[in-house]
Short mmCIF file of N, CA and C in Angstrom, two decimals:
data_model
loop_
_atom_site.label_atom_id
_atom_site.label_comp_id
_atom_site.label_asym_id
_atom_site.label_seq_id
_atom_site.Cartn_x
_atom_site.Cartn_y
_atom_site.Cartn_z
N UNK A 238 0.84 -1.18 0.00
CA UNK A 238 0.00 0.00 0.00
C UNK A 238 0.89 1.24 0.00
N UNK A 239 0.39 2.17 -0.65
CA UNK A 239 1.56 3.65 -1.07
C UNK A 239 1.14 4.41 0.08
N UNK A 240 2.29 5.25 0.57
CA UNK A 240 1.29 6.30 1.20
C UNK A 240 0.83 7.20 0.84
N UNK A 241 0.09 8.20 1.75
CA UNK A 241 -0.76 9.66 1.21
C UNK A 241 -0.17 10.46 0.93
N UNK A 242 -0.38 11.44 0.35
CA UNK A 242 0.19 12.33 0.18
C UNK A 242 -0.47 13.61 0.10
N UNK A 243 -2.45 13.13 0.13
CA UNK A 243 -2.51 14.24 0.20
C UNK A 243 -4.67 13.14 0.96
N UNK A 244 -5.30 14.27 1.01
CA UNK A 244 -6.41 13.90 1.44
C UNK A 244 -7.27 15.06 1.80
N UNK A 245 -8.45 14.63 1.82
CA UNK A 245 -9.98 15.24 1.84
C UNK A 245 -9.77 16.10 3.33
N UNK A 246 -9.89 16.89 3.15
CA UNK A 246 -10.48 17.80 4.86
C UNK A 246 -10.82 17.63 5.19
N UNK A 247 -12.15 16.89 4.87
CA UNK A 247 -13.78 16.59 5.95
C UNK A 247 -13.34 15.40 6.40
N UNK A 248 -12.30 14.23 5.38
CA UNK A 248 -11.75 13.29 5.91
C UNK A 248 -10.92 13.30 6.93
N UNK A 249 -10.10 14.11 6.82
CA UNK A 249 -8.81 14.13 8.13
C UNK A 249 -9.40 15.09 9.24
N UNK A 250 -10.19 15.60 8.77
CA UNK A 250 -10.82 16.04 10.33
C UNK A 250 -11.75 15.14 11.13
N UNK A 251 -12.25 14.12 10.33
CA UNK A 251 -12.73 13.11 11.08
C UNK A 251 -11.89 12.22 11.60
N UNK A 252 -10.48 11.30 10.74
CA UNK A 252 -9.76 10.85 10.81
C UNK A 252 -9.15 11.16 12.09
N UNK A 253 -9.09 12.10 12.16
CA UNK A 253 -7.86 13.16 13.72
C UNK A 253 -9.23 12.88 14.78
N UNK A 254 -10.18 12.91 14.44
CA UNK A 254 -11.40 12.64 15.65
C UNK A 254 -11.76 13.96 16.13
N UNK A 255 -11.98 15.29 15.03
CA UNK A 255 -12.36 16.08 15.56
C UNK A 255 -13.66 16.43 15.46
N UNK A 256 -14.37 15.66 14.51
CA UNK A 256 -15.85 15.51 14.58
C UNK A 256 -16.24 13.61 14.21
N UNK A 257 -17.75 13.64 15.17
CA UNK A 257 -17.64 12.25 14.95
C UNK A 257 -18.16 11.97 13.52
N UNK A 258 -18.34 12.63 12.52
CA UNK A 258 -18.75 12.09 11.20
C UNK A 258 -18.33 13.42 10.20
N UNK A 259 -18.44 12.62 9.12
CA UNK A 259 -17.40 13.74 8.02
C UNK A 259 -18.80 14.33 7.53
N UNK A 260 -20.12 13.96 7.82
CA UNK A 260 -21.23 15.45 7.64
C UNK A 260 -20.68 16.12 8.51
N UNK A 261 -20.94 16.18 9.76
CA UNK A 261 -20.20 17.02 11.04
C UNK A 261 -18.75 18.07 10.20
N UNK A 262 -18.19 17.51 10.20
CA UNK A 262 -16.71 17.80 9.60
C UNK A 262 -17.17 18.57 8.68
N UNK A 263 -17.99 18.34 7.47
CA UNK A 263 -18.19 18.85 6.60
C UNK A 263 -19.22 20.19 6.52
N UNK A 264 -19.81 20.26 7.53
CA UNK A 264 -20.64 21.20 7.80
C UNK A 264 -20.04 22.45 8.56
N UNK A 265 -19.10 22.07 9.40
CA UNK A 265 -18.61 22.85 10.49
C UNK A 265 -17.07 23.94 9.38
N UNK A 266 -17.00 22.54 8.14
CA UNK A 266 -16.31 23.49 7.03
C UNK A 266 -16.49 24.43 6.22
N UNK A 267 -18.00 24.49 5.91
CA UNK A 267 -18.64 25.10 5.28
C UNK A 267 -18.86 26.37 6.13
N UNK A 268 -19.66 26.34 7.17
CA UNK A 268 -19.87 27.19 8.39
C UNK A 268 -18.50 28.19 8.06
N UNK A 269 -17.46 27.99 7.98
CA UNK A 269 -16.36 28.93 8.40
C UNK A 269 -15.84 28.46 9.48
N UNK A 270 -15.90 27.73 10.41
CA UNK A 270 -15.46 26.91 12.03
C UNK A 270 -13.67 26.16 11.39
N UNK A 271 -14.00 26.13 10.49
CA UNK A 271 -12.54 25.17 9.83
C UNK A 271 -11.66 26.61 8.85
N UNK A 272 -10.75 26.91 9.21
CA UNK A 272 -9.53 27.74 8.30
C UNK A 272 -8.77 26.80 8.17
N UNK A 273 -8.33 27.04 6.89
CA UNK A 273 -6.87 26.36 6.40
C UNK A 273 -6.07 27.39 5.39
N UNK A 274 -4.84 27.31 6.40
CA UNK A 274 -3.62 28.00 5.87
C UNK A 274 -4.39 29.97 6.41
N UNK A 275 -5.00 29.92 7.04
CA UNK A 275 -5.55 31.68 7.76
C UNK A 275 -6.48 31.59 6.64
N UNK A 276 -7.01 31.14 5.75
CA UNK A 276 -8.19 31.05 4.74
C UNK A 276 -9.36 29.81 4.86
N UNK A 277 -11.06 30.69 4.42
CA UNK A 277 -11.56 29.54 4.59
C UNK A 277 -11.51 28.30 3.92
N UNK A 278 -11.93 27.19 3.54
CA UNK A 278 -11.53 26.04 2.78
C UNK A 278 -13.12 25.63 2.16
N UNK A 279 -13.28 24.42 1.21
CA UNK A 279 -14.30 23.87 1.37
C UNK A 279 -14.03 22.24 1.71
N UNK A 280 -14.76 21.08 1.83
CA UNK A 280 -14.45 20.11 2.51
C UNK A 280 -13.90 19.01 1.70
N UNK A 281 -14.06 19.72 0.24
CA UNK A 281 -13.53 18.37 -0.17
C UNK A 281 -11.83 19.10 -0.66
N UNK A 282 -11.35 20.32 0.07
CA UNK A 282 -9.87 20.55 -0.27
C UNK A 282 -9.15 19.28 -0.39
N UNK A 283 -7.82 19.31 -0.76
CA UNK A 283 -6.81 18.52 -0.76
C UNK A 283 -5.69 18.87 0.54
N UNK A 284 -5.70 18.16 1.39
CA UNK A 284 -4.66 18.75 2.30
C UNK A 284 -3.50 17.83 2.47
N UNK A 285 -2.71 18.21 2.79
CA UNK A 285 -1.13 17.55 2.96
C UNK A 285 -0.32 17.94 4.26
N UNK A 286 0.75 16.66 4.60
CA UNK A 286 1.55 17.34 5.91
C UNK A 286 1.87 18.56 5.45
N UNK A 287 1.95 19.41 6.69
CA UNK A 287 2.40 20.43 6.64
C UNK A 287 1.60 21.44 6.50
N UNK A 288 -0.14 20.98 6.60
CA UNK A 288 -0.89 22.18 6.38
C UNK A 288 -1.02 22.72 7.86
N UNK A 289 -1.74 23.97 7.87
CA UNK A 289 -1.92 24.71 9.41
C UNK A 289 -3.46 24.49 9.42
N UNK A 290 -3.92 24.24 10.22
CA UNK A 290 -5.29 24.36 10.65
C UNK A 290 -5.90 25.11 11.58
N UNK A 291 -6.71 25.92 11.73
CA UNK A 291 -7.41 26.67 13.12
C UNK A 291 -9.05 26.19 12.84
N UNK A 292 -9.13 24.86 13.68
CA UNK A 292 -10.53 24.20 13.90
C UNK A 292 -11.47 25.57 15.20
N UNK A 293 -12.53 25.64 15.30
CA UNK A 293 -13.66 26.40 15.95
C UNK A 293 -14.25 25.50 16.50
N UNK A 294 -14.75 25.09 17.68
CA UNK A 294 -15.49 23.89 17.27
C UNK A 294 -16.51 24.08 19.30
N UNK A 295 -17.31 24.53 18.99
CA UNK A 295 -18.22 24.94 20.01
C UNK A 295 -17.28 26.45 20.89
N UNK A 296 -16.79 26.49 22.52
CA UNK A 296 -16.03 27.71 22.63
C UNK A 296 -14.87 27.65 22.50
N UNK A 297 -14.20 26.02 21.54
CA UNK A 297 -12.63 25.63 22.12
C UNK A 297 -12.19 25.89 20.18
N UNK A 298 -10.89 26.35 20.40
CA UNK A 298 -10.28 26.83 19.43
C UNK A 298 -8.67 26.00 18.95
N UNK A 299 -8.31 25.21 18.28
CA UNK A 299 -7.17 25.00 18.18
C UNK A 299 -6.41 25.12 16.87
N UNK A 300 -4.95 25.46 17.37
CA UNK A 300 -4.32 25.80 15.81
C UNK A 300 -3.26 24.54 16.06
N UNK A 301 -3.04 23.84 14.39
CA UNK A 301 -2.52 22.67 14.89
C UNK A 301 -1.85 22.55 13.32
N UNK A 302 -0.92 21.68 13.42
CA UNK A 302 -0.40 21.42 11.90
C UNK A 302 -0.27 19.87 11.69
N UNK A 303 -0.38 19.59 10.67
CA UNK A 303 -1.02 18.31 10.08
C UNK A 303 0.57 17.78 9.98
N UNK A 304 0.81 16.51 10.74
CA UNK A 304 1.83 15.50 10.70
C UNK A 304 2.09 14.63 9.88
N UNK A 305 0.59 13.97 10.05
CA UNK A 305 0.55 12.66 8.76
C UNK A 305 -1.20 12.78 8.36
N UNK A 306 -1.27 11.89 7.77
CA UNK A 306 -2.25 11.44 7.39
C UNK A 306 -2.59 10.17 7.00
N UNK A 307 -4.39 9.75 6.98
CA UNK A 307 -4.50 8.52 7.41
C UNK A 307 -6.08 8.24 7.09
N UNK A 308 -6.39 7.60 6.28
CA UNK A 308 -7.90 7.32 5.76
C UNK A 308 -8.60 7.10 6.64
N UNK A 309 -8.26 6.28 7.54
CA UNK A 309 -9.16 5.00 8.27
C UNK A 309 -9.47 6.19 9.97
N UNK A 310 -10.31 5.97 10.57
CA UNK A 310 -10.53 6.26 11.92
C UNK A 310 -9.47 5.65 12.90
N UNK A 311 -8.63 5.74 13.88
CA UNK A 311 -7.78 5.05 14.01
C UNK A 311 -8.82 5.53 16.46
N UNK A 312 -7.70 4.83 17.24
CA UNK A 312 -7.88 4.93 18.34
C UNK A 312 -7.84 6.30 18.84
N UNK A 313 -8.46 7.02 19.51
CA UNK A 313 -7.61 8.62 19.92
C UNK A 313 -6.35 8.67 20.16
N UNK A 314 -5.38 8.17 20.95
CA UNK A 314 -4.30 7.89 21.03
C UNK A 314 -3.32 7.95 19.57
N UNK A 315 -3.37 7.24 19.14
CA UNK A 315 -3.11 7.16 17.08
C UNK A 315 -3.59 8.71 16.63
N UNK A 316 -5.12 8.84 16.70
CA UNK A 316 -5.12 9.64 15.63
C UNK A 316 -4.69 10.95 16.45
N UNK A 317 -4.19 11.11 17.81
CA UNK A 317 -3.46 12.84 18.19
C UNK A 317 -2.00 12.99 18.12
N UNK A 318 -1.83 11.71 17.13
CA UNK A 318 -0.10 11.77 16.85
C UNK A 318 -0.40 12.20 15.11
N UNK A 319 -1.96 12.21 14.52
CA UNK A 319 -1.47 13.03 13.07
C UNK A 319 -1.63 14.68 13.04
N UNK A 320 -1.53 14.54 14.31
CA UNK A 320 -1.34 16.30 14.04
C UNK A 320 -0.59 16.73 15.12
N UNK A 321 -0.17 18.15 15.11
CA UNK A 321 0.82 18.85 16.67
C UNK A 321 0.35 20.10 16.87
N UNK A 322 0.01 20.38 17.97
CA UNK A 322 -0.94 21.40 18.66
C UNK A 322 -0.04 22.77 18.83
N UNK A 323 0.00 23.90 18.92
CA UNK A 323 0.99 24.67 19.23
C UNK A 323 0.68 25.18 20.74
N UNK A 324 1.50 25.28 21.59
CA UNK A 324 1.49 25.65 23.25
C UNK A 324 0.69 26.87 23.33
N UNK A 325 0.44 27.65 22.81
CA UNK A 325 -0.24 28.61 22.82
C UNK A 325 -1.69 28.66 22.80
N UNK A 326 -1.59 27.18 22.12
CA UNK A 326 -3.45 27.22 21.55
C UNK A 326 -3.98 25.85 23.10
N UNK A 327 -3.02 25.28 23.40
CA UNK A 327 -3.52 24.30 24.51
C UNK A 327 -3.38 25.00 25.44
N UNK A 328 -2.69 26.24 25.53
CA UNK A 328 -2.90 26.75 27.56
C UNK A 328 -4.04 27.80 27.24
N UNK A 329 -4.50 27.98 26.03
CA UNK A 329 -5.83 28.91 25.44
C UNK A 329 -6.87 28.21 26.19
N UNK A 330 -7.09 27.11 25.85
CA UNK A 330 -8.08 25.68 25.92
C UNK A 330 -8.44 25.33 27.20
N UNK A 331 -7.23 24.95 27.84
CA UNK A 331 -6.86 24.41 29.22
C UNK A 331 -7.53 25.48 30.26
N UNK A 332 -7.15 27.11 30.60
CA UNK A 332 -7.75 28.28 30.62
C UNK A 332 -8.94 28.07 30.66
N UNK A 333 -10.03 27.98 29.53
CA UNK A 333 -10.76 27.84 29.29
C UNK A 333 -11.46 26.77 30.08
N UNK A 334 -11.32 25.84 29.84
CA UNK A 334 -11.53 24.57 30.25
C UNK A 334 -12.12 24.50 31.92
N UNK A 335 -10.77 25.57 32.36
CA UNK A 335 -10.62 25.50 34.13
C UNK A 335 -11.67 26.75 34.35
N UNK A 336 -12.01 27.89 33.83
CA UNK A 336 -12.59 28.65 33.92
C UNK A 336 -14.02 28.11 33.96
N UNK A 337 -14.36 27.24 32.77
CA UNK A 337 -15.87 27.00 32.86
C UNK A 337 -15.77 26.06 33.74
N UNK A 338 -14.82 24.86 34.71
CA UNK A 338 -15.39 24.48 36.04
C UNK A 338 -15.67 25.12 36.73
N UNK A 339 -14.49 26.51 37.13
CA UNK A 339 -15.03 27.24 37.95
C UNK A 339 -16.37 27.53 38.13
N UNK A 340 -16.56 27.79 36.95
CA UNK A 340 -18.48 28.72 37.01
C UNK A 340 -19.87 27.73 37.32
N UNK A 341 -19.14 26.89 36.51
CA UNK A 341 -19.90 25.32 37.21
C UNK A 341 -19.88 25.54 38.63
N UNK A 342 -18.67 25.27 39.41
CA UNK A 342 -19.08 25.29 40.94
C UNK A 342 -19.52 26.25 41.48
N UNK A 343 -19.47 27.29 40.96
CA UNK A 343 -20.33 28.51 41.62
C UNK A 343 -21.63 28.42 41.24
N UNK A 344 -22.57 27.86 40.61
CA UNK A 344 -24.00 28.09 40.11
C UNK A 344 -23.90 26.37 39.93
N UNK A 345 -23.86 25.47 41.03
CA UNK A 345 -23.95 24.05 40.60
C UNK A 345 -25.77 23.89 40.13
N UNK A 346 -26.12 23.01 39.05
CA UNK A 346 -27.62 23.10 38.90
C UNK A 346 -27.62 21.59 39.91
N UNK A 347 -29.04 21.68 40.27
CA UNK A 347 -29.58 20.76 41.15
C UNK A 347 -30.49 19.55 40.06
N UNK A 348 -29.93 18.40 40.12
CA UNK A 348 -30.58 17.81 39.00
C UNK A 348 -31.14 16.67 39.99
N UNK A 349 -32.04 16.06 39.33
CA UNK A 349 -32.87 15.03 40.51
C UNK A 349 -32.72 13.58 39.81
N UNK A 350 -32.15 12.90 40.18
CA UNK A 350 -32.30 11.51 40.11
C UNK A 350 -33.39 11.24 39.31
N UNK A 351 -34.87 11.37 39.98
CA UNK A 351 -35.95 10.55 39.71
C UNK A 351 -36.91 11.76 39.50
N UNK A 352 -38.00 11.53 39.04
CA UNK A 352 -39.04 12.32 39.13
C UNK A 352 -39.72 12.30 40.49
N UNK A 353 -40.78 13.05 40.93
CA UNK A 353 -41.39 13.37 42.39
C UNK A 353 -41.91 11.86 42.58
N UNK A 354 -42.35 11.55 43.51
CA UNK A 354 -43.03 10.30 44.06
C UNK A 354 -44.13 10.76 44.48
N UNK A 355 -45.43 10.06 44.69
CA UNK A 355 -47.04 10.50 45.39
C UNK A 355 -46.40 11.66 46.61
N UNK A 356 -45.68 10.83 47.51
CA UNK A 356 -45.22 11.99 49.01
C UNK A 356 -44.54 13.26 48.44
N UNK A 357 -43.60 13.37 47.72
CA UNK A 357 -42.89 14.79 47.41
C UNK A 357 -43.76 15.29 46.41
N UNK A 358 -44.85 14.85 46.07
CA UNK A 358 -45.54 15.44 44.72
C UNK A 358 -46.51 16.51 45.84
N UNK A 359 -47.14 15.63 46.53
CA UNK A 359 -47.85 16.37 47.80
C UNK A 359 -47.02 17.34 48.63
N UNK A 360 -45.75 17.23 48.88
CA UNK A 360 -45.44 18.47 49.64
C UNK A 360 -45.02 19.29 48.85
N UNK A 361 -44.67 19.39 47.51
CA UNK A 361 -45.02 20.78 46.53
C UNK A 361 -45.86 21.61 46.52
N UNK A 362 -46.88 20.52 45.95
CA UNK A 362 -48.19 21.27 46.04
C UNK A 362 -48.89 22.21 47.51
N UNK A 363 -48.45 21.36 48.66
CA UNK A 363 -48.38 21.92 49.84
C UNK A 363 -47.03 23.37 49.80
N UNK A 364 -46.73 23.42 49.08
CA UNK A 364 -45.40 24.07 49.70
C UNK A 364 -46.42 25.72 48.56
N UNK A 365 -46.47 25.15 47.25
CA UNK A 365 -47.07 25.96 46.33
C UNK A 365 -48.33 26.68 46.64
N UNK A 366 -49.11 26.03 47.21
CA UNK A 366 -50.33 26.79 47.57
C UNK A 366 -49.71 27.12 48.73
N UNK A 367 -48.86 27.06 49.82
CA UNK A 367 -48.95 28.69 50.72
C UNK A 367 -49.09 27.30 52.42
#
């Protein structure tokens, strides 16, 4: 088998596991969420080692450059060795990351196991009317 030399965008962004399906991938390319090379792309570009990428992808941002490439879906482990992150864009992330726990623990939401039972359904209603 030869290797690549070059490949689909919507592919290697799935490939790398940055969306779980190449609609995903392919949509989020279209959107503008995907630059390649500081320009937008469309999904079926041709990309090769050595391209730059700046993925968007909900509030997390990464700029990363393409190592190898690789058709198949591979383990996470595998596929975060076809690309290399730059330090700048992971302590961006990380930041981020720690910031929205923070805010989490300050405003924790109260989520309930189960729905009310006959007894807690009654002391609502007791509690609601007064």
């Amino acid at each position: 088998m030869e290797a690549l030399t070059s490949i689909r965008l919507d592919k290697w962004l799935w490939a790398a596991r940055f969306f779980k399906t190449r609609k995903l991938a392919a949509e989020a390319i279209a959107g503008g969420k995907v630059h390649l090379n500081n320009q937008r792309a469309k999904p079926g570009k041709e990309i090769g080692v050595g391209a730059r990428l700046e993925i968007m992808k909900d509030q997390y941002r990464w700029d990363i450059v393409v190592k190898s490439l690789n058709n198949q879906r591979r383990p996470a482990p595998e596929a975060a060795l076809l690309y290399e992150e730059s330090e700048e864009s992971k302590s961006r992330r990380q930041a981020l990351i720690i910031q929205q726990k923070e805010e989490q623990s300050l405003f924790p939401h109260y989520d309930r196991p189960h729905k009310p039972n006959k007894k807690e359904r009654r002391l609502i209603h007791k509690f609601k009317e007064g």
